[in-house]
Structures are given as C-alpha cells and as structure tokens.
C-alpha cells in the first residue's frame, strides 16, 4: 500500500522493521474489548491470533489446513502461516526466497498485500511490487503446486502504465459468472479489469472504476443478493499514530455502482474516513485494516485483518473476527465494530448481543445447510475426487473465492 499523503519520504523497509518479524510464535489474548461474552475455555480464541507481522493478510484452505500469507517483513518475502483450526496460527516459511526483479524503474522494491487463489491445478499468489511512496507500481504473480510453497515468480500481471492508471497495488481476484476479474487500488481510486482464463494477464478495455480516492485494499464478498466492497481508509503503518479502519459499500451487480450505508456513491469519495466505519480501533488495538474475508466450514463469514499496534506492543499483528449482518444486510464485524480480544471459536455461536439494528444471526444448523447448498465441496467429510477442498470467499453460486471446482 502506498503512503502518498504526508509520507515525508519514509523508507518502506524502515517502516517494516518497526512492524515486526515473520518467524515468531502466536500470542495470547489481551482482555475483552468487544461485546461477545468473555470465556477462557477452549470454546473461545484470543486476539491477536498471530503471528507478528502478517499485514494485509490473505487466507485459503487446503483439505482441512488453513494458510495465511502476509506483506513482507525484514525476515521474509511474503511469510506463510498455517492452522488446522482456523485460529491457532504458526509461521512455516516464506513464499518467495528473493524479491522479483521485474519492477520497471525503482530499486529495492517491496512485496506487499498478497492475494491467494487456487486456479487450474496451481496456487496463484498475487503480490504488489513497489517502493514506499511511489506511483510506479505493479501486481505480479507467483505459482506453486502446494499452498506452503515454494512459489515461483511468473512476472507482472499489471503495471501502472498498462491502463494509464497509477498505483496498481493491493490485488483481489474474483470470479464473476465464470469470468476472472482483478480488483485493485490505493489512494488514487479502486478499479477492476477482466483477466484472461489463465489469470496471468489482464484484458485492456474492460476496466472500470469502483470507488474514489484516499482508500485502498479492496476486498470483494458476495452474499445477501449484494456484492460488498470492503476497503481500508486512513493511515496505515505508523504504530499508535495509525488511523486505519475498515469501511464498505455494496451493489446489486459486480460492476456497480457501489453505495455505502449513507447512500454515498463510493466513486465520490475524496477524503479519508469519508465513509461509514465497520471496524475501527479502540484502546486495545490500533489501526485495524487491510482485510480478507473467508467463509468457514459451518458457513460463518470471517474477517481476517491486521492491527498496527496493540496496547502493549507497537507492532503489527494478525487478527480475526466474525462477520454478522444487521437487519438491513450490512456487515457487523466483531459484534460491535471494534476488534474483539476474546470471542467464540469457529463452529460456536457468535455470542453477539442482539439490538434494534442487529438481529439477523443465522442459526448454526441453517448455516450448515446454506454452506452445503453454496459450495457442494464436502460431502460426508469426504473430498471430491477432482480436487482437494479449497475454501475461500464465496463469490458466485458454487464458486469459491480462491478456488474453482
């Protein structure tokens, strides 16, 4: 992500060194901050879920094991973590062993904001390649036969000059009616463009603008008859001074237009924090942002994100919280829109307290039925013979966010 406004020419790797290293253990809870009931039993997990340094996280599942990928740290170029329960995470390896060399003009670029997908028998890892504060950026692709790598770089998918649009970073890939799309953007508009069938190149002339200025990190989710566009607003990467938060809009079709809860067309955004927050910091956690969304095995939606600091440590940490829906089908994260420090584990009831605008919690049994109808990927605990179970965000009927059937 690009810090273009008030950046004071801060060096990217200097900033990252202050955000922590990849190869560290997970951490425990810091005390209750949301409205979910506090409980220290095995039915609850604690934020941060770790590991340190997994900024701009992206999640995928392969046959019951979950994998997380994050922005580079001083130790790793895109670190990878794994989990068997979706909330206890352990660092395992870097996705890449060296920085790709295709950046057009800048020296010593960084690899940021990964987006992972399973496509045509391989794992596709999209990454941003840029220099802190530069508009001259691009999104590249690395591939692997296994989710834990190692990944082999395949070069750029899009560069800032390709469509006369600058700052091509923060990728999110999505399948719409069988057609792959690339969504991206940071501070200078959020855009989408069609991709070829191999998902290693774009189709010029198909691009359109989804949202306006001063926001970044787009993530798509389809549910409730809408396409939801999650994005981050405010300043990242400044520890306790960070103002990062999540906002969103929605549309009835992928191509928009996208409106927020106040009826504002997202293309009209011109300032930070101009939208409606759906997740913002508190005294325990500073600067929640740059999220991914993931649908668990019971049908619950989860928001994975990072915070720029905790109450006890001015360092990035990986976090997760449930996504519920209010009576108007807008997302509610962590029960009340602030990060939880303790919450029920996947498979348990959310523990959220209902209010006048929060009442559409889907019962566990109904979520299971909906998940079976949506994905059809697991029956009686067995994998389909064609491919392992790889679950990510549900996009269009029967299609996973990061895996195709």
PDB file of C-alpha atoms in Angstrom, residues 29-296:
ATOM      1  CA  UNK A  29      -5.333 -12.506  24.485  1.00  0.00           C
ATOM      2  CA  UNK A  30      -5.218  -9.013  25.885  1.00  0.00           C
ATOM      3  CA  UNK A  31      -8.599  -8.695  27.600  1.00  0.00           C
ATOM      4  CA  UNK A  32     -12.185  -8.325  26.412  1.00  0.00           C
ATOM      5  CA  UNK A  33     -12.922  -5.374  24.127  1.00  0.00           C
ATOM      6  CA  UNK A  34     -15.963  -6.485  22.092  1.00  0.00           C
ATOM      7  CA  UNK A  35     -19.444  -7.459  23.200  1.00  0.00           C
ATOM      8  CA  UNK A  36     -19.008 -11.211  22.810  1.00  0.00           C
ATOM      9  CA  UNK A  37     -19.133 -12.995  26.162  1.00  0.00           C
ATOM     10  CA  UNK A  38     -15.773 -13.415  27.875  1.00  0.00           C
ATOM     11  CA  UNK A  39     -14.704 -17.002  28.371  1.00  0.00           C
ATOM     12  CA  UNK A  40     -11.300 -18.579  28.913  1.00  0.00           C
ATOM     13  CA  UNK A  41     -12.340 -22.068  27.853  1.00  0.00           C
ATOM     14  CA  UNK A  42     -11.433 -23.996  24.710  1.00  0.00           C
ATOM     15  CA  UNK A  43     -14.610 -22.663  23.095  1.00  0.00           C
ATOM     16  CA  UNK A  44     -13.005 -19.218  22.778  1.00  0.00           C
ATOM     17  CA  UNK A  45      -9.943 -17.895  20.967  1.00  0.00           C
ATOM     18  CA  UNK A  46      -7.895 -14.790  21.767  1.00  0.00           C
ATOM     19  CA  UNK A  47      -6.813 -11.935  19.518  1.00  0.00           C
ATOM     20  CA  UNK A  48      -4.244 -11.378  18.220  1.00  0.00           C
ATOM     21  CA  UNK A  49      -4.230 -14.826  16.664  1.00  0.00           C
ATOM     22  CA  UNK A  50      -0.716 -14.103  15.379  1.00  0.00           C
ATOM     23  CA  UNK A  51       1.832 -14.335  14.038  1.00  0.00           C
ATOM     24  CA  UNK A  52       3.501 -10.932  14.329  1.00  0.00           C
ATOM     25  CA  UNK A  53       3.978  -9.125  11.063  1.00  0.00           C
ATOM     26  CA  UNK A  54       1.222 -10.702   8.927  1.00  0.00           C
ATOM     27  CA  UNK A  55      -0.054  -7.446   7.463  1.00  0.00           C
ATOM     28  CA  UNK A  56      -2.548  -7.347   4.589  1.00  0.00           C
ATOM     29  CA  UNK A  57      -3.340 -10.995   5.213  1.00  0.00           C
ATOM     30  CA  UNK A  58      -4.876 -13.408   2.674  1.00  0.00           C
ATOM     31  CA  UNK A  59      -6.369 -16.812   3.608  1.00  0.00           C
ATOM     32  CA  UNK A  60      -7.009 -20.116   1.840  1.00  0.00           C
ATOM     33  CA  UNK A  61      -7.877 -23.675   2.889  1.00  0.00           C
ATOM     34  CA  UNK A  62      -6.478 -26.924   1.517  1.00  0.00           C
ATOM     35  CA  UNK A  63      -8.020 -30.178   2.771  1.00  0.00           C
ATOM     36  CA  UNK A  64      -8.645 -29.007   6.317  1.00  0.00           C
ATOM     37  CA  UNK A  65      -5.474 -26.950   6.745  1.00  0.00           C
ATOM     38  CA  UNK A  66      -5.663 -23.161   6.545  1.00  0.00           C
ATOM     39  CA  UNK A  67      -2.880 -20.980   5.166  1.00  0.00           C
ATOM     40  CA  UNK A  68      -2.261 -17.265   5.713  1.00  0.00           C
ATOM     41  CA  UNK A  69       0.012 -15.025   3.639  1.00  0.00           C
ATOM     42  CA  UNK A  70       1.213 -11.549   4.620  1.00  0.00           C
ATOM     43  CA  UNK A  71       3.151  -8.498   3.496  1.00  0.00           C
ATOM     44  CA  UNK A  72       6.940  -8.855   3.593  1.00  0.00           C
ATOM     45  CA  UNK A  73       8.938  -8.406   6.780  1.00  0.00           C
ATOM     46  CA  UNK A  74      12.706  -7.933   7.231  1.00  0.00           C
ATOM     47  CA  UNK A  75      12.976 -11.729   7.547  1.00  0.00           C
ATOM     48  CA  UNK A  76      10.536 -12.897   4.845  1.00  0.00           C
ATOM     49  CA  UNK A  77       9.314 -12.034   1.386  1.00  0.00           C
ATOM     50  CA  UNK A  78       5.629 -12.845   1.909  1.00  0.00           C
ATOM     51  CA  UNK A  79       5.580 -15.037   5.055  1.00  0.00           C
ATOM     52  CA  UNK A  80       3.231 -18.047   5.277  1.00  0.00           C
ATOM     53  CA  UNK A  81       1.480 -19.393   8.377  1.00  0.00           C
ATOM     54  CA  UNK A  82      -0.739 -22.446   8.803  1.00  0.00           C
ATOM     55  CA  UNK A  83      -3.534 -23.584  11.103  1.00  0.00           C
ATOM     56  CA  UNK A  84      -5.659 -26.699  11.497  1.00  0.00           C
ATOM     57  CA  UNK A  85      -8.452 -24.977  13.420  1.00  0.00           C
ATOM     58  CA  UNK A  86      -8.515 -21.512  11.767  1.00  0.00           C
ATOM     59  CA  UNK A  87      -7.480 -19.609  14.911  1.00  0.00           C
ATOM     60  CA  UNK A  88      -4.162 -21.066  16.165  1.00  0.00           C
ATOM     61  CA  UNK A  89      -1.607 -19.955  13.588  1.00  0.00           C
ATOM     62  CA  UNK A  90       2.086 -20.853  13.259  1.00  0.00           C
ATOM     63  CA  UNK A  91       4.694 -19.441  10.909  1.00  0.00           C
ATOM     64  CA  UNK A  92       6.083 -22.040   8.466  1.00  0.00           C
ATOM     65  CA  UNK A  93       8.068 -20.443   5.594  1.00  0.00           C
ATOM     66  CA  UNK A  94       8.464 -17.555   3.150  1.00  0.00           C
ATOM     67  CA  UNK A  95       6.565 -17.814  -0.113  1.00  0.00           C
ATOM     68  CA  UNK A  96       9.449 -16.314  -2.088  1.00  0.00           C
ATOM     69  CA  UNK A  97      13.168 -16.539  -1.404  1.00  0.00           C
ATOM     70  CA  UNK A  98      14.089 -13.346  -3.266  1.00  0.00           C
ATOM     71  CA  UNK A  99      12.364 -10.164  -4.401  1.00  0.00           C
ATOM     72  CA  UNK A 100      11.146 -10.390  -8.023  1.00  0.00           C
ATOM     73  CA  UNK A 101      13.331  -8.355 -10.350  1.00  0.00           C
ATOM     74  CA  UNK A 102      10.785  -7.098 -12.866  1.00  0.00           C
ATOM     75  CA  UNK A 103       9.966  -3.722 -11.245  1.00  0.00           C
ATOM     76  CA  UNK A 104      10.442  -1.236 -14.110  1.00  0.00           C
ATOM     77  CA  UNK A 105      12.435   1.648 -12.598  1.00  0.00           C
ATOM     78  CA  UNK A 106      12.694   1.576  -8.826  1.00  0.00           C
ATOM     79  CA  UNK A 107      15.466  -0.146  -6.880  1.00  0.00           C
ATOM     80  CA  UNK A 108      14.871  -2.331  -3.808  1.00  0.00           C
ATOM     81  CA  UNK A 109      11.074  -2.657  -4.141  1.00  0.00           C
ATOM     82  CA  UNK A 110       8.937  -4.404  -1.537  1.00  0.00           C
ATOM     83  CA  UNK A 111       6.404  -7.257  -1.864  1.00  0.00           C
ATOM     84  CA  UNK A 112       3.124  -6.314  -0.199  1.00  0.00           C
ATOM     85  CA  UNK A 113      -0.530  -7.244   0.083  1.00  0.00           C
ATOM     86  CA  UNK A 114      -0.703 -10.861  -1.184  1.00  0.00           C
ATOM     87  CA  UNK A 115      -3.859 -12.409  -2.618  1.00  0.00           C
ATOM     88  CA  UNK A 116      -4.014 -16.201  -2.890  1.00  0.00           C
ATOM     89  CA  UNK A 117      -6.186 -18.373  -5.112  1.00  0.00           C
ATOM     90  CA  UNK A 118      -6.262 -21.970  -6.372  1.00  0.00           C
ATOM     91  CA  UNK A 119      -6.637 -21.996 -10.166  1.00  0.00           C
ATOM     92  CA  UNK A 120      -6.081 -24.608 -12.871  1.00  0.00           C
ATOM     93  CA  UNK A 121      -4.260 -27.013 -10.554  1.00  0.00           C
ATOM     94  CA  UNK A 122      -1.891 -24.456  -9.028  1.00  0.00           C
ATOM     95  CA  UNK A 123      -1.826 -21.947  -6.218  1.00  0.00           C
ATOM     96  CA  UNK A 124      -1.725 -18.399  -7.550  1.00  0.00           C
ATOM     97  CA  UNK A 125      -0.155 -15.824  -5.255  1.00  0.00           C
ATOM     98  CA  UNK A 126      -0.661 -12.257  -6.437  1.00  0.00           C
ATOM     99  CA  UNK A 127       1.528  -9.613  -4.821  1.00  0.00           C
ATOM    100  CA  UNK A 128       2.185  -5.879  -5.084  1.00  0.00           C
ATOM    101  CA  UNK A 129       5.684  -4.783  -6.070  1.00  0.00           C
ATOM    102  CA  UNK A 130       6.508  -1.150  -5.386  1.00  0.00           C
ATOM    103  CA  UNK A 131       8.560   1.335  -3.435  1.00  0.00           C
ATOM    104  CA  UNK A 132       7.075   3.201  -0.476  1.00  0.00           C
ATOM    105  CA  UNK A 133       5.577   6.492  -1.679  1.00  0.00           C
ATOM    106  CA  UNK A 134       5.879   5.711  -5.409  1.00  0.00           C
ATOM    107  CA  UNK A 135       3.087   5.662  -8.003  1.00  0.00           C
ATOM    108  CA  UNK A 136       5.148   3.396 -10.244  1.00  0.00           C
ATOM    109  CA  UNK A 137       3.888   0.033  -9.068  1.00  0.00           C
ATOM    110  CA  UNK A 138       2.655  -3.291 -10.317  1.00  0.00           C
ATOM    111  CA  UNK A 139       0.952  -6.548  -9.369  1.00  0.00           C
ATOM    112  CA  UNK A 140       2.813  -9.775 -10.011  1.00  0.00           C
ATOM    113  CA  UNK A 141       2.023 -13.488  -9.903  1.00  0.00           C
ATOM    114  CA  UNK A 142       3.888 -16.387  -8.302  1.00  0.00           C
ATOM    115  CA  UNK A 143       2.712 -20.002  -8.514  1.00  0.00           C
ATOM    116  CA  UNK A 144       3.190 -23.243  -6.607  1.00  0.00           C
ATOM    117  CA  UNK A 145       1.854 -26.790  -6.655  1.00  0.00           C
ATOM    118  CA  UNK A 146       1.316 -26.639  -2.887  1.00  0.00           C
ATOM    119  CA  UNK A 147      -0.001 -23.881  -0.599  1.00  0.00           C
ATOM    120  CA  UNK A 148       3.136 -23.891   1.569  1.00  0.00           C
ATOM    121  CA  UNK A 149       5.368 -23.180  -1.440  1.00  0.00           C
ATOM    122  CA  UNK A 150       7.953 -22.518  -2.509  1.00  0.00           C
ATOM    123  CA  UNK A 151       6.414 -20.213  -5.105  1.00  0.00           C
ATOM    124  CA  UNK A 152       7.972 -19.424  -8.479  1.00  0.00           C
ATOM    125  CA  UNK A 153       7.626 -15.890  -9.774  1.00  0.00           C
ATOM    126  CA  UNK A 154       5.832 -15.535 -13.122  1.00  0.00           C
ATOM    127  CA  UNK A 155       6.352 -11.813 -13.592  1.00  0.00           C
ATOM    128  CA  UNK A 156       3.909  -8.903 -13.760  1.00  0.00           C
ATOM    129  CA  UNK A 157       0.158  -9.184 -14.345  1.00  0.00           C
ATOM    130  CA  UNK A 158      -0.425  -5.425 -14.476  1.00  0.00           C
ATOM    131  CA  UNK A 159       1.829  -2.376 -14.155  1.00  0.00           C
ATOM    132  CA  UNK A 160       0.862   1.212 -13.516  1.00  0.00           C
ATOM    133  CA  UNK A 161       1.406   2.270 -17.133  1.00  0.00           C
ATOM    134  CA  UNK A 162      -0.647  -0.509 -18.699  1.00  0.00           C
ATOM    135  CA  UNK A 163      -4.034   1.208 -18.440  1.00  0.00           C
ATOM    136  CA  UNK A 164      -2.845   4.787 -17.872  1.00  0.00           C
ATOM    137  CA  UNK A 165      -3.719   4.267 -14.199  1.00  0.00           C
ATOM    138  CA  UNK A 166      -1.141   4.737 -11.462  1.00  0.00           C
ATOM    139  CA  UNK A 167      -0.563   2.889  -8.226  1.00  0.00           C
ATOM    140  CA  UNK A 168      -1.555  -0.633  -9.280  1.00  0.00           C
ATOM    141  CA  UNK A 169      -1.246  -2.410  -5.923  1.00  0.00           C
ATOM    142  CA  UNK A 170      -3.475  -4.249  -3.411  1.00  0.00           C
ATOM    143  CA  UNK A 171      -4.846  -7.016  -5.632  1.00  0.00           C
ATOM    144  CA  UNK A 172      -8.025  -9.002  -5.093  1.00  0.00           C
ATOM    145  CA  UNK A 173      -9.091 -11.630  -7.630  1.00  0.00           C
ATOM    146  CA  UNK A 174     -12.712 -12.650  -8.113  1.00  0.00           C
ATOM    147  CA  UNK A 175     -14.748 -14.892 -10.426  1.00  0.00           C
ATOM    148  CA  UNK A 176     -17.954 -13.387 -11.810  1.00  0.00           C
ATOM    149  CA  UNK A 177     -20.168 -15.721 -13.870  1.00  0.00           C
ATOM    150  CA  UNK A 178     -17.091 -17.729 -14.783  1.00  0.00           C
ATOM    151  CA  UNK A 179     -15.069 -14.645 -15.762  1.00  0.00           C
ATOM    152  CA  UNK A 180     -11.945 -13.808 -13.741  1.00  0.00           C
ATOM    153  CA  UNK A 181     -11.510 -10.199 -12.634  1.00  0.00           C
ATOM    154  CA  UNK A 182      -8.710  -8.315 -10.924  1.00  0.00           C
ATOM    155  CA  UNK A 183      -9.695  -5.641  -8.398  1.00  0.00           C
ATOM    156  CA  UNK A 184      -7.016  -3.269  -7.104  1.00  0.00           C
ATOM    157  CA  UNK A 185      -6.216   0.234  -5.953  1.00  0.00           C
ATOM    158  CA  UNK A 186      -4.652   2.524  -3.374  1.00  0.00           C
ATOM    159  CA  UNK A 187      -5.342   6.232  -2.783  1.00  0.00           C
ATOM    160  CA  UNK A 188      -5.973   7.017  -6.466  1.00  0.00           C
ATOM    161  CA  UNK A 189      -9.158   5.057  -6.993  1.00  0.00           C
ATOM    162  CA  UNK A 190     -10.268   1.418  -6.798  1.00  0.00           C
ATOM    163  CA  UNK A 191     -10.629  -0.322 -10.147  1.00  0.00           C
ATOM    164  CA  UNK A 192     -11.481  -3.670 -11.729  1.00  0.00           C
ATOM    165  CA  UNK A 193     -10.387  -5.231 -15.016  1.00  0.00           C
ATOM    166  CA  UNK A 194     -11.071  -8.592 -16.638  1.00  0.00           C
ATOM    167  CA  UNK A 195      -8.348 -11.225 -16.646  1.00  0.00           C
ATOM    168  CA  UNK A 196      -7.573 -13.924 -19.186  1.00  0.00           C
ATOM    169  CA  UNK A 197      -8.548 -17.526 -18.473  1.00  0.00           C
ATOM    170  CA  UNK A 198      -5.072 -18.363 -17.177  1.00  0.00           C
ATOM    171  CA  UNK A 199      -5.380 -15.461 -14.712  1.00  0.00           C
ATOM    172  CA  UNK A 200      -1.864 -14.266 -15.532  1.00  0.00           C
ATOM    173  CA  UNK A 201      -2.748 -11.205 -17.610  1.00  0.00           C
ATOM    174  CA  UNK A 202      -5.418  -8.507 -17.945  1.00  0.00           C
ATOM    175  CA  UNK A 203      -7.814  -7.678 -20.784  1.00  0.00           C
ATOM    176  CA  UNK A 204      -7.352  -3.975 -21.633  1.00  0.00           C
ATOM    177  CA  UNK A 205     -10.530  -2.072 -22.394  1.00  0.00           C
ATOM    178  CA  UNK A 206     -12.613  -3.875 -19.765  1.00  0.00           C
ATOM    179  CA  UNK A 207     -11.539  -1.746 -16.787  1.00  0.00           C
ATOM    180  CA  UNK A 208     -13.940   0.374 -14.730  1.00  0.00           C
ATOM    181  CA  UNK A 209     -13.762   2.440 -11.561  1.00  0.00           C
ATOM    182  CA  UNK A 210     -15.417   1.059  -8.427  1.00  0.00           C
ATOM    183  CA  UNK A 211     -14.555   3.679  -5.791  1.00  0.00           C
ATOM    184  CA  UNK A 212     -12.828   7.029  -5.347  1.00  0.00           C
ATOM    185  CA  UNK A 213      -9.739   8.483  -3.727  1.00  0.00           C
ATOM    186  CA  UNK A 214      -7.850   8.134  -0.441  1.00  0.00           C
ATOM    187  CA  UNK A 215      -8.782   4.477   0.203  1.00  0.00           C
ATOM    188  CA  UNK A 216      -7.061   1.165  -0.531  1.00  0.00           C
ATOM    189  CA  UNK A 217      -7.033  -2.602  -0.086  1.00  0.00           C
ATOM    190  CA  UNK A 218     -10.279  -3.619  -1.864  1.00  0.00           C
ATOM    191  CA  UNK A 219     -11.833  -6.988  -0.983  1.00  0.00           C
ATOM    192  CA  UNK A 220     -14.989  -8.432  -2.532  1.00  0.00           C
ATOM    193  CA  UNK A 221     -17.682 -10.591  -0.941  1.00  0.00           C
ATOM    194  CA  UNK A 222     -20.991 -11.787  -2.431  1.00  0.00           C
ATOM    195  CA  UNK A 223     -23.948 -12.601  -0.183  1.00  0.00           C
ATOM    196  CA  UNK A 224     -27.500 -11.476   0.618  1.00  0.00           C
ATOM    197  CA  UNK A 225     -28.113 -10.564  -3.024  1.00  0.00           C
ATOM    198  CA  UNK A 226     -25.288  -7.987  -2.990  1.00  0.00           C
ATOM    199  CA  UNK A 227     -21.675  -7.544  -3.926  1.00  0.00           C
ATOM    200  CA  UNK A 228     -19.885  -5.993  -0.952  1.00  0.00           C
ATOM    201  CA  UNK A 229     -16.723  -3.945  -1.447  1.00  0.00           C
ATOM    202  CA  UNK A 230     -14.613  -3.782   1.718  1.00  0.00           C
ATOM    203  CA  UNK A 231     -11.739  -1.291   1.798  1.00  0.00           C
ATOM    204  CA  UNK A 232      -9.366   0.431   4.225  1.00  0.00           C
ATOM    205  CA  UNK A 233      -9.390   4.146   4.963  1.00  0.00           C
ATOM    206  CA  UNK A 234      -6.962   6.268   6.975  1.00  0.00           C
ATOM    207  CA  UNK A 235      -3.229   5.999   7.588  1.00  0.00           C
ATOM    208  CA  UNK A 236      -1.527   2.648   7.985  1.00  0.00           C
ATOM    209  CA  UNK A 237       1.940   1.754   9.193  1.00  0.00           C
ATOM    210  CA  UNK A 238       2.505   4.401  11.869  1.00  0.00           C
ATOM    211  CA  UNK A 239       2.069   2.334  15.011  1.00  0.00           C
ATOM    212  CA  UNK A 240      -0.001   4.119  17.649  1.00  0.00           C
ATOM    213  CA  UNK A 241      -0.471   7.073  15.293  1.00  0.00           C
ATOM    214  CA  UNK A 242      -2.183   4.895  12.651  1.00  0.00           C
ATOM    215  CA  UNK A 243      -5.775   5.800  11.770  1.00  0.00           C
ATOM    216  CA  UNK A 244      -6.564   2.750   9.633  1.00  0.00           C
ATOM    217  CA  UNK A 245     -10.132   1.412   9.678  1.00  0.00           C
ATOM    218  CA  UNK A 246     -12.478  -0.663   7.511  1.00  0.00           C
ATOM    219  CA  UNK A 247     -15.404   0.744   5.550  1.00  0.00           C
ATOM    220  CA  UNK A 248     -17.583  -0.776   2.831  1.00  0.00           C
ATOM    221  CA  UNK A 249     -20.158  -0.285   0.136  1.00  0.00           C
ATOM    222  CA  UNK A 250     -22.389  -2.631  -1.824  1.00  0.00           C
ATOM    223  CA  UNK A 251     -24.062  -3.053  -5.201  1.00  0.00           C
ATOM    224  CA  UNK A 252     -26.599  -5.373  -6.748  1.00  0.00           C
ATOM    225  CA  UNK A 253     -24.183  -6.220  -9.571  1.00  0.00           C
ATOM    226  CA  UNK A 254     -20.427  -6.600  -9.637  1.00  0.00           C
ATOM    227  CA  UNK A 255     -19.977  -3.650 -11.972  1.00  0.00           C
ATOM    228  CA  UNK A 256     -21.742  -1.350  -9.525  1.00  0.00           C
ATOM    229  CA  UNK A 257     -22.448   1.365  -8.708  1.00  0.00           C
ATOM    230  CA  UNK A 258     -21.437   0.821  -5.062  1.00  0.00           C
ATOM    231  CA  UNK A 259     -23.112   2.830  -2.307  1.00  0.00           C
ATOM    232  CA  UNK A 260     -22.386   2.973   1.409  1.00  0.00           C
ATOM    233  CA  UNK A 261     -24.815   2.997   4.341  1.00  0.00           C
ATOM    234  CA  UNK A 262     -25.432   6.733   3.869  1.00  0.00           C
ATOM    235  CA  UNK A 263     -26.291   6.347   0.192  1.00  0.00           C
ATOM    236  CA  UNK A 264     -22.982   7.840  -0.993  1.00  0.00           C
ATOM    237  CA  UNK A 265     -21.619   6.575  -4.292  1.00  0.00           C
ATOM    238  CA  UNK A 266     -18.146   5.243  -3.426  1.00  0.00           C
ATOM    239  CA  UNK A 267     -16.778   6.854  -6.592  1.00  0.00           C
ATOM    240  CA  UNK A 268     -17.440  10.232  -4.956  1.00  0.00           C
ATOM    241  CA  UNK A 269     -15.059   9.576  -2.043  1.00  0.00           C
ATOM    242  CA  UNK A 270     -12.238  12.123  -1.942  1.00  0.00           C
ATOM    243  CA  UNK A 271     -11.053  12.102   1.689  1.00  0.00           C
ATOM    244  CA  UNK A 272     -10.016   9.587   4.317  1.00  0.00           C
ATOM    245  CA  UNK A 273     -12.687   8.446   6.776  1.00  0.00           C
ATOM    246  CA  UNK A 274     -15.405   9.786   4.486  1.00  0.00           C
ATOM    247  CA  UNK A 275     -17.301   6.506   4.571  1.00  0.00           C
ATOM    248  CA  UNK A 276     -19.061   4.599   7.346  1.00  0.00           C
ATOM    249  CA  UNK A 277     -16.750   2.523   9.598  1.00  0.00           C
ATOM    250  CA  UNK A 278     -17.450  -1.175  10.054  1.00  0.00           C
ATOM    251  CA  UNK A 279     -14.265  -1.862  12.062  1.00  0.00           C
ATOM    252  CA  UNK A 280     -12.160   0.746  13.856  1.00  0.00           C
ATOM    253  CA  UNK A 281      -9.610   0.765  16.623  1.00  0.00           C
ATOM    254  CA  UNK A 282     -10.004   1.054  20.375  1.00  0.00           C
ATOM    255  CA  UNK A 283      -7.749   1.305  23.423  1.00  0.00           C
ATOM    256  CA  UNK A 284      -6.509  -2.265  22.956  1.00  0.00           C
ATOM    257  CA  UNK A 285      -5.986  -2.385  19.183  1.00  0.00           C
ATOM    258  CA  UNK A 286      -4.836   0.450  16.915  1.00  0.00           C
ATOM    259  CA  UNK A 287      -5.493   0.729  13.197  1.00  0.00           C
ATOM    260  CA  UNK A 288      -7.422  -2.391  12.105  1.00  0.00           C
ATOM    261  CA  UNK A 289      -7.382  -2.703   8.343  1.00  0.00           C
ATOM    262  CA  UNK A 290      -6.445  -4.307   5.035  1.00  0.00           C
ATOM    263  CA  UNK A 291      -8.620  -7.345   5.499  1.00  0.00           C
ATOM    264  CA  UNK A 292      -9.543 -10.569   3.816  1.00  0.00           C
ATOM    265  CA  UNK A 293     -12.897 -12.341   4.102  1.00  0.00           C
ATOM    266  CA  UNK A 294     -13.272 -16.082   4.419  1.00  0.00           C
ATOM    267  CA  UNK A 295     -16.232 -18.439   4.807  1.00  0.00           C
ATOM    268  CA  UNK A 296     -15.596 -21.174   7.364  1.00  0.00           C
TER     269      UNK A 296
END
